[in-house]
Structure formats: structure tokens, C-alpha cells
């Protein structure tokens, strides 16, 4: 039986059942994560003049027939600042109660690759709506700082499925902070109380701050023409593509339209019955983008048998104005939601490059 009895973000075992039941076609079960499905590239890729959204009832292929496009062979790198659109191997015929939203994968964000899902008949990016949607899935891809070498079968984004909106409201967040110890101080290895998080927007979110105290504050991407092959794990020296971010009299200077890898000061502990997502910061915090990936799986920072003390979140920051930043400055916003059931494997039990991060961490292709 594939239909979960509870409401919320759908957990891994039900996603697997949706694949086996034919609601998700073309997917590999090894791409199922605790509360998401890694989507995989096909070899059908086009260079296009700009990203687009189909109208209701209009397929992506119908739009492609109307615009200028050039087929791209994945044996060649994706050029920096060029827009591409690629068909994904997965197609959907969702149950009547299920809809979805998509995020770039963590590695995609850390490489400054802008990836957005485009679905047949859906005039919104990263959305598979309404419930019961059926059709083809595509992804728009723009490498921003480095050319990228990829291949069919690799994943740039991940799709999450829902049967209801179960995001915690502000009162539920306050209770969860006390009960579930969601936010941790990495120095004392003690959870923060709700009252200790002094900056709040009261919009069902928690606000995290910039870590400006570590010896390594972060990295600035050096735009260049040498491509990064996504298949080469640990294949590149970080010094060839990034330079350290340094403080000047306690301040951090972030330049407009540059790409930075930074870290939150606080650690986040996602209980296995919850999932977490980073939300955009608004203009009250300054004109910048604080993340491009942003989904945090159940079990992040949870550790073995719940013994974890949370783990900081890596930030993919692009300022739209010159910023002078300081330690403890509001830099990121997160929201929590319930999952339908505890996944059969939480994030910290998985083999991941990011389960050991303690500060700003580059993508898995780099050796520091």
C-alpha cells in the first residue's frame, strides 16, 4: 500500500513504493533519499537563449518547438553563463493526493550551478502541482562561476513529495525547540532555547547567523574557464578555484555578484520525523541570496541514535550589493515540516561527504 496514513512530506519508503507502483517512471531506487528523490539527467540537452515557464496545459516540448535552441552533446562541458535545458529521465503520474517541490542538490549549490525544475504545464519553477500531476520533467541549468562537465544519469536536483502542508507554525516551532532541541551551540554542544534566538521574523521560521569566528570564514569562487567534472570526487585542488575569505578588523567584505561559500554559526539538528528547508531572506537583511540548494533531510545533525549535537549549514551566498558582514549577523532562515513517517534511513546514517562538516565546506569535487 503506497498511500501514507499521516500527512506531510513523504518519506523514503513511500517514495520507493510510488516507483514500484508506477507513479514515478524512469527512476532508480538507489536515488531515493530520506525524504526526497534525486532526479537524473538524460542525454537530451539544449542550449537556449533563456529560461521559460510553460503555460497551463502546455508541454515543455511545445515551448522548445517555438524558441531557438541548439542540441548540446554532454561530452562537452556546459559553458559558464550559458542557459541549458535538459530532459530528466523521470516522468510522473502522481496519485491524486500527491504534489511536489524541487531543490537543487547540495553539491549543485556549492558549485554555483543554478538548476531549476520545469514541469509540463506548470508556470512555476521547482513545482510539480497540482496534486495528481502527470508529465515530463526538465531542468534548466546555468553554470555561473565554473564550466561544468556532467553526463547522463547524474543528479543536479532532488524532488520532494507531499500530501499536505505540515510546516510548523511559530508556536509549534517554539515547542519543538524545547522538545526536539533543533538548534545547537557548536562550542558548548548545548541546544539553544527559543528565547536565545533573539532575531525573529515571526513568520514560522527560525533565523540563523553568520559564523565569522572560525579560522576559516569561507571561500570566494574564482571565475574561470577550466571545467569541473562532477564525476571526479576529490579530483580538484580548492586553491585553483577558490580563495579564502579573510576578516579585516573583524569585518567580512562581500562583493556584489561574487559567489561565496560561508557557514551558519548555529548547528541544526533535524529529528527523523521532521524535514527542514532554507527559505529566502528578505530585503530587511540586505540584498543577497543566502542559498541555492536548501533542503535538509530528516536526520541531519541527529547522529547515531540521536546523540548528535547538530551541524552547521553551508551557505551559498551571492550579494546583489556590496556587503559588510560580521559574526552573528542574520544570514539564513529555515522552516521545519513534518514527514509522514520516520524514514527507513536518516541522513546521518548515509554515506555523504557532508556528514562531517563543521564549518564552510566545499563541494565533494575539491580537496582543501
mmCIF file of C-alpha atoms in Angstrom:
data_model
loop_
_atom_site.group_PDB
_atom_site.id
_atom_site.type_symbol
_atom_site.label_atom_id
_atom_site.label_comp_id
_atom_site.label_asym_id
_atom_site.label_seq_id
_atom_site.Cartn_x
_atom_site.Cartn_y
_atom_site.Cartn_z
ATOM 1 C CA UNK A 1 0.000 0.000 0.000
ATOM 2 C CA UNK A 2 1.655 3.242 -1.136
ATOM 3 C CA UNK A 3 -0.639 5.846 0.473
ATOM 4 C CA UNK A 4 0.726 7.115 3.801
ATOM 5 C CA UNK A 5 -1.807 7.391 6.623
ATOM 6 C CA UNK A 6 -0.284 10.584 8.006
ATOM 7 C CA UNK A 7 0.076 13.983 6.380
ATOM 8 C CA UNK A 8 3.233 15.823 5.403
ATOM 9 C CA UNK A 9 6.429 15.344 3.428
ATOM 10 C CA UNK A 10 6.529 11.799 2.095
ATOM 11 C CA UNK A 11 9.269 9.552 3.471
ATOM 12 C CA UNK A 12 11.645 7.290 1.576
ATOM 13 C CA UNK A 13 9.770 4.011 1.917
ATOM 14 C CA UNK A 14 6.633 5.508 0.372
ATOM 15 C CA UNK A 15 8.653 7.120 -2.443
ATOM 16 C CA UNK A 16 10.054 3.661 -3.192
ATOM 17 C CA UNK A 17 6.521 2.244 -3.273
ATOM 18 C CA UNK A 18 5.473 5.031 -5.667
ATOM 19 C CA UNK A 19 8.273 3.934 -8.023
ATOM 20 C CA UNK A 20 7.245 0.287 -7.788
ATOM 21 C CA UNK A 21 3.568 1.169 -8.295
ATOM 22 C CA UNK A 22 4.227 3.131 -11.494
ATOM 23 C CA UNK A 23 3.513 6.633 -10.188
ATOM 24 C CA UNK A 24 7.183 7.551 -10.799
ATOM 25 C CA UNK A 25 8.623 6.205 -14.052
ATOM 26 C CA UNK A 26 12.279 6.070 -15.090
ATOM 27 C CA UNK A 27 13.592 6.426 -11.530
ATOM 28 C CA UNK A 28 16.236 4.275 -9.889
ATOM 29 C CA UNK A 29 15.501 3.177 -6.327
ATOM 30 C CA UNK A 30 19.088 3.906 -5.254
ATOM 31 C CA UNK A 31 18.312 7.592 -5.898
ATOM 32 C CA UNK A 32 15.734 7.655 -3.084
ATOM 33 C CA UNK A 33 16.837 9.748 -0.111
ATOM 34 C CA UNK A 34 15.220 10.003 3.353
ATOM 35 C CA UNK A 35 12.517 12.416 2.160
ATOM 36 C CA UNK A 36 13.341 13.112 -1.500
ATOM 37 C CA UNK A 37 14.245 11.585 -4.853
ATOM 38 C CA UNK A 38 17.384 12.543 -6.761
ATOM 39 C CA UNK A 39 16.388 13.274 -10.354
ATOM 40 C CA UNK A 40 18.746 12.184 -13.128
ATOM 41 C CA UNK A 41 19.782 13.819 -16.377
ATOM 42 C CA UNK A 42 19.019 12.268 -19.738
ATOM 43 C CA UNK A 43 21.230 12.868 -22.757
ATOM 44 C CA UNK A 44 18.665 15.221 -24.339
ATOM 45 C CA UNK A 45 20.094 18.678 -23.667
ATOM 46 C CA UNK A 46 19.700 22.010 -25.467
ATOM 47 C CA UNK A 47 21.450 25.367 -25.217
ATOM 48 C CA UNK A 48 18.720 28.019 -25.153
ATOM 49 C CA UNK A 49 18.556 31.799 -25.033
ATOM 50 C CA UNK A 50 16.792 31.983 -21.685
ATOM 51 C CA UNK A 51 14.755 30.118 -19.129
ATOM 52 C CA UNK A 52 10.979 29.910 -19.586
ATOM 53 C CA UNK A 53 7.824 28.650 -17.950
ATOM 54 C CA UNK A 54 5.155 26.715 -19.856
ATOM 55 C CA UNK A 55 1.562 27.889 -19.699
ATOM 56 C CA UNK A 56 -1.106 25.670 -18.102
ATOM 57 C CA UNK A 57 -1.798 22.819 -20.498
ATOM 58 C CA UNK A 58 1.385 23.470 -22.499
ATOM 59 C CA UNK A 59 4.237 20.962 -22.522
ATOM 60 C CA UNK A 60 7.894 21.892 -22.319
ATOM 61 C CA UNK A 61 8.431 20.275 -25.729
ATOM 62 C CA UNK A 62 5.820 22.580 -27.252
ATOM 63 C CA UNK A 63 7.711 25.593 -25.916
ATOM 64 C CA UNK A 64 11.016 24.208 -27.218
ATOM 65 C CA UNK A 65 9.463 23.930 -30.688
ATOM 66 C CA UNK A 66 8.810 27.685 -30.607
ATOM 67 C CA UNK A 67 12.163 29.018 -29.416
ATOM 68 C CA UNK A 68 15.700 28.955 -30.768
ATOM 69 C CA UNK A 69 17.715 26.076 -29.384
ATOM 70 C CA UNK A 70 20.845 24.123 -30.151
ATOM 71 C CA UNK A 71 21.357 20.466 -29.171
ATOM 72 C CA UNK A 72 24.229 20.019 -26.741
ATOM 73 C CA UNK A 73 26.344 16.879 -26.516
ATOM 74 C CA UNK A 74 27.232 16.095 -22.906
ATOM 75 C CA UNK A 75 30.685 15.006 -23.981
ATOM 76 C CA UNK A 76 31.379 18.758 -23.994
ATOM 77 C CA UNK A 77 31.293 20.932 -20.854
ATOM 78 C CA UNK A 78 28.384 23.216 -20.065
ATOM 79 C CA UNK A 79 29.712 26.725 -20.596
ATOM 80 C CA UNK A 80 29.717 29.346 -17.876
ATOM 81 C CA UNK A 81 26.761 31.783 -18.038
ATOM 82 C CA UNK A 82 25.068 29.775 -20.805
ATOM 83 C CA UNK A 83 21.494 28.584 -20.237
ATOM 84 C CA UNK A 84 20.741 24.917 -20.914
ATOM 85 C CA UNK A 85 17.625 22.831 -20.566
ATOM 86 C CA UNK A 86 17.844 19.073 -20.082
ATOM 87 C CA UNK A 87 15.141 16.438 -20.014
ATOM 88 C CA UNK A 88 15.157 14.324 -16.885
ATOM 89 C CA UNK A 89 14.857 10.545 -17.006
ATOM 90 C CA UNK A 90 11.940 10.552 -14.587
ATOM 91 C CA UNK A 91 8.321 11.136 -15.586
ATOM 92 C CA UNK A 92 5.417 11.307 -13.170
ATOM 93 C CA UNK A 93 1.785 10.241 -12.979
ATOM 94 C CA UNK A 94 1.214 11.136 -9.347
ATOM 95 C CA UNK A 95 -1.555 9.864 -7.100
ATOM 96 C CA UNK A 96 -4.485 12.255 -6.791
ATOM 97 C CA UNK A 97 -3.382 13.335 -3.308
ATOM 98 C CA UNK A 98 0.324 13.961 -4.026
ATOM 99 C CA UNK A 99 2.190 17.026 -5.312
ATOM 100 C CA UNK A 100 5.875 18.002 -5.289
ATOM 101 C CA UNK A 101 8.507 20.709 -4.936
ATOM 102 C CA UNK A 102 12.130 20.594 -6.029
ATOM 103 C CA UNK A 103 15.503 21.882 -4.782
ATOM 104 C CA UNK A 104 18.996 21.813 -6.243
ATOM 105 C CA UNK A 105 21.200 19.246 -4.555
ATOM 106 C CA UNK A 106 23.790 20.463 -2.082
ATOM 107 C CA UNK A 107 26.710 19.823 -4.422
ATOM 108 C CA UNK A 108 24.912 21.722 -7.194
ATOM 109 C CA UNK A 109 24.600 24.793 -4.984
ATOM 110 C CA UNK A 110 28.190 24.621 -3.762
ATOM 111 C CA UNK A 111 29.399 24.602 -7.372
ATOM 112 C CA UNK A 112 27.301 27.700 -8.163
ATOM 113 C CA UNK A 113 25.184 25.826 -10.685
ATOM 114 C CA UNK A 114 21.712 27.328 -10.950
ATOM 115 C CA UNK A 115 19.308 24.439 -11.523
ATOM 116 C CA UNK A 116 15.518 24.867 -11.685
ATOM 117 C CA UNK A 117 12.890 22.235 -12.383
ATOM 118 C CA UNK A 118 10.471 22.900 -15.251
ATOM 119 C CA UNK A 119 7.394 20.667 -15.463
ATOM 120 C CA UNK A 120 4.845 20.290 -18.248
ATOM 121 C CA UNK A 121 2.011 22.783 -17.866
ATOM 122 C CA UNK A 122 3.319 24.301 -14.625
ATOM 123 C CA UNK A 123 4.055 28.066 -14.824
ATOM 124 C CA UNK A 124 6.177 27.940 -11.658
ATOM 125 C CA UNK A 125 9.775 26.775 -11.247
ATOM 126 C CA UNK A 126 10.625 23.859 -8.960
ATOM 127 C CA UNK A 127 6.947 22.917 -8.672
ATOM 128 C CA UNK A 128 5.008 19.779 -9.567
ATOM 129 C CA UNK A 129 1.472 20.934 -8.969
ATOM 130 C CA UNK A 130 -1.441 20.494 -8.574
ATOM 131 C CA UNK A 131 -1.923 17.149 -6.848
ATOM 132 C CA UNK A 132 -2.139 14.265 -9.293
ATOM 133 C CA UNK A 133 0.154 15.969 -11.833
ATOM 134 C CA UNK A 134 1.441 13.902 -14.783
ATOM 135 C CA UNK A 135 4.022 14.646 -17.449
ATOM 136 C CA UNK A 136 7.683 15.155 -18.322
ATOM 137 C CA UNK A 137 10.255 16.858 -16.110
ATOM 138 C CA UNK A 138 13.073 19.099 -17.319
ATOM 139 C CA UNK A 139 15.764 21.126 -15.594
ATOM 140 C CA UNK A 140 17.246 24.470 -16.579
ATOM 141 C CA UNK A 141 20.977 24.670 -15.881
ATOM 142 C CA UNK A 142 23.279 27.694 -15.735
ATOM 143 C CA UNK A 143 26.868 27.217 -14.506
ATOM 144 C CA UNK A 144 27.696 30.623 -13.022
ATOM 145 C CA UNK A 145 31.317 30.529 -11.834
ATOM 146 C CA UNK A 146 32.876 27.439 -13.486
ATOM 147 C CA UNK A 147 32.131 25.412 -16.647
ATOM 148 C CA UNK A 148 30.690 22.029 -15.678
ATOM 149 C CA UNK A 149 31.219 18.573 -17.156
ATOM 150 C CA UNK A 150 28.320 16.233 -16.481
ATOM 151 C CA UNK A 151 26.805 13.118 -18.033
ATOM 152 C CA UNK A 152 23.515 11.304 -18.356
ATOM 153 C CA UNK A 153 22.456 9.702 -15.099
ATOM 154 C CA UNK A 154 23.979 12.323 -12.818
ATOM 155 C CA UNK A 155 21.752 14.314 -10.467
ATOM 156 C CA UNK A 156 21.589 18.086 -10.072
ATOM 157 C CA UNK A 157 18.279 18.412 -8.229
ATOM 158 C CA UNK A 158 16.000 16.491 -5.892
ATOM 159 C CA UNK A 159 12.224 16.235 -5.810
ATOM 160 C CA UNK A 160 10.176 16.134 -2.614
ATOM 161 C CA UNK A 161 6.624 14.815 -2.445
ATOM 162 C CA UNK A 162 3.778 15.946 -0.181
ATOM 163 C CA UNK A 163 0.179 15.087 0.582
ATOM 164 C CA UNK A 164 -0.350 18.131 2.848
ATOM 165 C CA UNK A 165 1.355 21.282 4.092
ATOM 166 C CA UNK A 166 2.591 20.439 7.600
ATOM 167 C CA UNK A 167 5.123 23.216 8.116
ATOM 168 C CA UNK A 168 5.405 24.136 11.768
ATOM 169 C CA UNK A 169 3.917 27.473 12.768
ATOM 170 C CA UNK A 170 5.648 29.803 15.217
ATOM 171 C CA UNK A 171 4.053 28.262 18.312
ATOM 172 C CA UNK A 172 4.879 24.755 17.106
ATOM 173 C CA UNK A 173 8.461 25.870 16.426
ATOM 174 C CA UNK A 174 8.799 27.201 19.957
ATOM 175 C CA UNK A 175 7.536 23.922 21.391
ATOM 176 C CA UNK A 176 9.769 21.896 19.049
ATOM 177 C CA UNK A 177 12.810 23.932 20.099
ATOM 178 C CA UNK A 178 12.196 22.831 23.678
ATOM 179 C CA UNK A 179 11.168 19.265 22.914
ATOM 180 C CA UNK A 180 13.401 18.354 19.958
ATOM 181 C CA UNK A 181 16.463 20.573 20.515
ATOM 182 C CA UNK A 182 16.543 21.828 16.926
ATOM 183 C CA UNK A 183 19.320 24.448 17.154
ATOM 184 C CA UNK A 184 22.687 23.878 18.853
ATOM 185 C CA UNK A 185 25.688 25.846 20.009
ATOM 186 C CA UNK A 186 28.670 24.038 18.400
ATOM 187 C CA UNK A 187 31.097 25.356 21.034
ATOM 188 C CA UNK A 188 29.210 24.339 24.185
ATOM 189 C CA UNK A 189 27.479 21.403 22.456
ATOM 190 C CA UNK A 190 24.272 22.502 24.144
ATOM 191 C CA UNK A 191 20.941 23.266 22.489
ATOM 192 C CA UNK A 192 19.750 26.839 22.256
ATOM 193 C CA UNK A 193 16.472 27.763 23.873
ATOM 194 C CA UNK A 194 13.884 29.568 21.777
ATOM 195 C CA UNK A 195 14.466 32.715 23.817
ATOM 196 C CA UNK A 196 18.181 32.725 22.952
ATOM 197 C CA UNK A 197 17.420 33.204 19.251
ATOM 198 C CA UNK A 198 16.943 36.951 19.533
ATOM 199 C CA UNK A 199 16.236 37.775 15.877
ATOM 200 C CA UNK A 200 12.824 36.581 14.677
ATOM 201 C CA UNK A 201 10.529 37.437 11.796
ATOM 202 C CA UNK A 202 7.556 35.607 13.391
ATOM 203 C CA UNK A 203 6.734 34.062 10.018
ATOM 204 C CA UNK A 204 7.016 30.391 11.037
ATOM 205 C CA UNK A 205 10.790 30.411 10.581
ATOM 206 C CA UNK A 206 13.991 30.396 12.607
ATOM 207 C CA UNK A 207 16.819 32.787 11.706
ATOM 208 C CA UNK A 208 20.438 31.637 11.804
ATOM 209 C CA UNK A 209 23.536 33.812 11.916
ATOM 210 C CA UNK A 210 26.861 34.047 10.101
ATOM 211 C CA UNK A 211 29.845 32.249 11.571
ATOM 212 C CA UNK A 212 32.627 34.804 11.450
ATOM 213 C CA UNK A 213 34.746 33.394 14.269
ATOM 214 C CA UNK A 214 36.331 30.299 12.709
ATOM 215 C CA UNK A 215 39.892 30.450 11.445
ATOM 216 C CA UNK A 216 38.374 29.731 8.040
ATOM 217 C CA UNK A 217 35.446 32.096 7.418
ATOM 218 C CA UNK A 218 34.657 30.768 3.973
ATOM 219 C CA UNK A 219 35.611 30.809 0.306
ATOM 220 C CA UNK A 220 35.153 33.101 -2.691
ATOM 221 C CA UNK A 221 34.779 31.445 -6.089
ATOM 222 C CA UNK A 222 37.305 32.449 -8.753
ATOM 223 C CA UNK A 223 35.522 32.584 -12.100
ATOM 224 C CA UNK A 224 37.457 30.772 -14.792
ATOM 225 C CA UNK A 225 37.309 28.583 -17.873
ATOM 226 C CA UNK A 226 38.621 25.272 -16.503
ATOM 227 C CA UNK A 227 35.671 22.867 -16.297
ATOM 228 C CA UNK A 228 34.830 20.830 -13.204
ATOM 229 C CA UNK A 229 33.866 17.230 -13.908
ATOM 230 C CA UNK A 230 31.123 16.223 -11.470
ATOM 231 C CA UNK A 231 32.306 12.620 -11.587
ATOM 232 C CA UNK A 232 35.761 13.467 -10.192
ATOM 233 C CA UNK A 233 35.214 13.266 -6.448
ATOM 234 C CA UNK A 234 38.213 14.815 -4.730
ATOM 235 C CA UNK A 235 39.725 15.478 -8.138
ATOM 236 C CA UNK A 236 40.474 19.180 -7.835
ATOM 237 C CA UNK A 237 42.545 21.432 -5.615
ATOM 238 C CA UNK A 238 40.384 24.029 -3.913
ATOM 239 C CA UNK A 239 43.139 26.633 -4.333
ATOM 240 C CA UNK A 240 42.690 26.525 -8.113
ATOM 241 C CA UNK A 241 39.036 27.555 -7.912
ATOM 242 C CA UNK A 242 38.526 29.335 -4.586
ATOM 243 C CA UNK A 243 40.329 31.769 -2.328
ATOM 244 C CA UNK A 244 39.810 32.060 1.439
ATOM 245 C CA UNK A 245 37.563 34.789 2.808
ATOM 246 C CA UNK A 246 39.506 36.863 5.329
ATOM 247 C CA UNK A 247 38.450 39.322 8.013
ATOM 248 C CA UNK A 248 39.604 42.923 8.066
ATOM 249 C CA UNK A 249 39.416 44.388 11.591
ATOM 250 C CA UNK A 250 36.642 41.931 12.387
ATOM 251 C CA UNK A 251 34.631 42.665 9.258
ATOM 252 C CA UNK A 252 33.977 40.499 6.218
ATOM 253 C CA UNK A 253 33.639 42.283 2.891
ATOM 254 C CA UNK A 254 31.382 40.519 0.385
ATOM 255 C CA UNK A 255 31.427 41.975 -3.101
ATOM 256 C CA UNK A 256 28.417 42.387 -5.342
ATOM 257 C CA UNK A 257 27.724 39.451 -7.723
ATOM 258 C CA UNK A 258 30.598 37.361 -6.361
ATOM 259 C CA UNK A 259 29.979 33.784 -5.156
ATOM 260 C CA UNK A 260 30.824 32.796 -1.577
ATOM 261 C CA UNK A 261 30.731 29.623 0.498
ATOM 262 C CA UNK A 262 30.047 30.537 4.135
ATOM 263 C CA UNK A 263 28.586 28.808 7.190
ATOM 264 C CA UNK A 264 25.986 29.322 9.857
ATOM 265 C CA UNK A 265 27.187 29.838 13.396
ATOM 266 C CA UNK A 266 24.497 27.545 14.794
ATOM 267 C CA UNK A 267 24.198 23.820 14.282
ATOM 268 C CA UNK A 268 20.907 22.348 13.094
ATOM 269 C CA UNK A 269 19.544 19.019 14.345
ATOM 270 C CA UNK A 270 16.686 17.644 12.272
ATOM 271 C CA UNK A 271 14.751 14.964 14.091
ATOM 272 C CA UNK A 272 13.919 11.919 11.909
ATOM 273 C CA UNK A 273 10.206 12.818 11.973
ATOM 274 C CA UNK A 274 10.949 16.280 10.538
ATOM 275 C CA UNK A 275 12.452 17.776 7.415
ATOM 276 C CA UNK A 276 13.888 21.265 7.030
ATOM 277 C CA UNK A 277 14.233 23.793 4.236
ATOM 278 C CA UNK A 278 16.104 27.057 3.913
ATOM 279 C CA UNK A 279 13.868 29.968 2.957
ATOM 280 C CA UNK A 280 14.905 33.198 1.197
ATOM 281 C CA UNK A 281 16.000 36.108 3.354
ATOM 282 C CA UNK A 282 14.042 39.272 2.576
ATOM 283 C CA UNK A 283 15.349 42.771 1.879
ATOM 284 C CA UNK A 284 15.320 43.667 5.579
ATOM 285 C CA UNK A 285 18.514 41.618 5.873
ATOM 286 C CA UNK A 286 20.141 43.165 2.801
ATOM 287 C CA UNK A 287 20.137 42.388 -0.894
ATOM 288 C CA UNK A 288 21.677 38.925 -1.147
ATOM 289 C CA UNK A 289 20.868 35.304 -1.871
ATOM 290 C CA UNK A 290 21.886 33.067 1.026
ATOM 291 C CA UNK A 291 21.397 29.640 -0.561
ATOM 292 C CA UNK A 292 20.771 27.853 -3.839
ATOM 293 C CA UNK A 293 20.203 24.319 -2.554
ATOM 294 C CA UNK A 294 18.478 24.493 0.811
ATOM 295 C CA UNK A 295 16.764 21.175 1.588
ATOM 296 C CA UNK A 296 17.910 19.478 4.786
ATOM 297 C CA UNK A 297 16.931 15.811 5.100
ATOM 298 C CA UNK A 298 15.490 14.135 8.188
ATOM 299 C CA UNK A 299 18.359 13.120 10.472
ATOM 300 C CA UNK A 300 20.764 15.951 9.560
ATOM 301 C CA UNK A 301 22.930 16.530 12.644
ATOM 302 C CA UNK A 302 20.978 13.850 14.525
ATOM 303 C CA UNK A 303 23.881 11.430 14.780
ATOM 304 C CA UNK A 304 23.647 7.814 15.789
ATOM 305 C CA UNK A 305 20.614 7.143 17.988
ATOM 306 C CA UNK A 306 20.037 10.862 18.401
ATOM 307 C CA UNK A 307 23.403 11.548 20.044
ATOM 308 C CA UNK A 308 24.339 14.292 17.556
ATOM 309 C CA UNK A 309 24.785 17.912 18.555
ATOM 310 C CA UNK A 310 23.534 19.436 15.336
ATOM 311 C CA UNK A 311 25.679 20.543 12.404
ATOM 312 C CA UNK A 312 26.135 23.961 10.770
ATOM 313 C CA UNK A 313 24.605 24.643 7.373
ATOM 314 C CA UNK A 314 26.803 25.625 4.447
ATOM 315 C CA UNK A 315 25.606 28.773 2.705
ATOM 316 C CA UNK A 316 25.921 29.605 -0.987
ATOM 317 C CA UNK A 317 25.871 33.391 -0.891
ATOM 318 C CA UNK A 318 25.621 35.854 -3.756
ATOM 319 C CA UNK A 319 25.324 39.536 -2.747
ATOM 320 C CA UNK A 320 23.433 41.911 -5.033
ATOM 321 C CA UNK A 321 25.145 44.878 -3.356
ATOM 322 C CA UNK A 322 28.472 45.218 -1.565
ATOM 323 C CA UNK A 323 28.011 43.919 1.979
ATOM 324 C CA UNK A 324 29.982 44.441 5.166
ATOM 325 C CA UNK A 325 29.209 41.356 7.259
ATOM 326 C CA UNK A 326 30.072 40.450 10.850
ATOM 327 C CA UNK A 327 29.996 37.422 13.074
ATOM 328 C CA UNK A 328 26.478 36.788 14.371
ATOM 329 C CA UNK A 329 24.737 38.749 11.605
ATOM 330 C CA UNK A 330 21.423 37.217 10.413
ATOM 331 C CA UNK A 331 22.270 35.260 7.273
ATOM 332 C CA UNK A 332 19.812 32.387 6.775
ATOM 333 C CA UNK A 333 16.247 31.360 7.512
ATOM 334 C CA UNK A 334 14.915 27.824 7.955
ATOM 335 C CA UNK A 335 11.488 26.231 8.266
ATOM 336 C CA UNK A 336 10.584 22.779 9.565
ATOM 337 C CA UNK A 337 7.867 20.401 8.414
ATOM 338 C CA UNK A 338 6.596 17.009 9.477
ATOM 339 C CA UNK A 339 7.208 13.886 7.452
ATOM 340 C CA UNK A 340 4.538 11.231 7.061
ATOM 341 C CA UNK A 341 6.638 8.659 8.893
ATOM 342 C CA UNK A 342 10.186 8.218 10.102
ATOM 343 C CA UNK A 343 12.283 7.327 7.025
ATOM 344 C CA UNK A 344 13.881 3.899 6.963
ATOM 345 C CA UNK A 345 17.265 5.659 6.916
ATOM 346 C CA UNK A 346 18.102 9.126 8.226
ATOM 347 C CA UNK A 347 20.702 11.444 6.704
ATOM 348 C CA UNK A 348 23.439 10.826 9.253
ATOM 349 C CA UNK A 349 23.266 7.086 8.540
ATOM 350 C CA UNK A 350 24.006 7.674 4.855
ATOM 351 C CA UNK A 351 27.364 7.778 3.115
ATOM 352 C CA UNK A 352 27.685 11.505 2.423
ATOM 353 C CA UNK A 353 30.551 13.936 2.009
ATOM 354 C CA UNK A 354 28.761 16.432 4.218
ATOM 355 C CA UNK A 355 28.045 14.468 7.410
ATOM 356 C CA UNK A 356 31.395 15.587 8.834
ATOM 357 C CA UNK A 357 31.259 19.285 8.001
ATOM 358 C CA UNK A 358 31.936 21.617 10.911
ATOM 359 C CA UNK A 359 32.164 24.899 9.007
ATOM 360 C CA UNK A 360 32.101 26.099 5.403
ATOM 361 C CA UNK A 361 32.614 23.044 3.236
ATOM 362 C CA UNK A 362 33.217 22.981 -0.488
ATOM 363 C CA UNK A 363 31.628 20.538 -2.896
ATOM 364 C CA UNK A 364 32.890 16.965 -2.843
ATOM 365 C CA UNK A 365 34.934 17.500 -6.010
ATOM 366 C CA UNK A 366 37.508 19.595 -4.118
ATOM 367 C CA UNK A 367 40.401 18.771 -1.819
ATOM 368 C CA UNK A 368 41.341 21.590 0.539
#
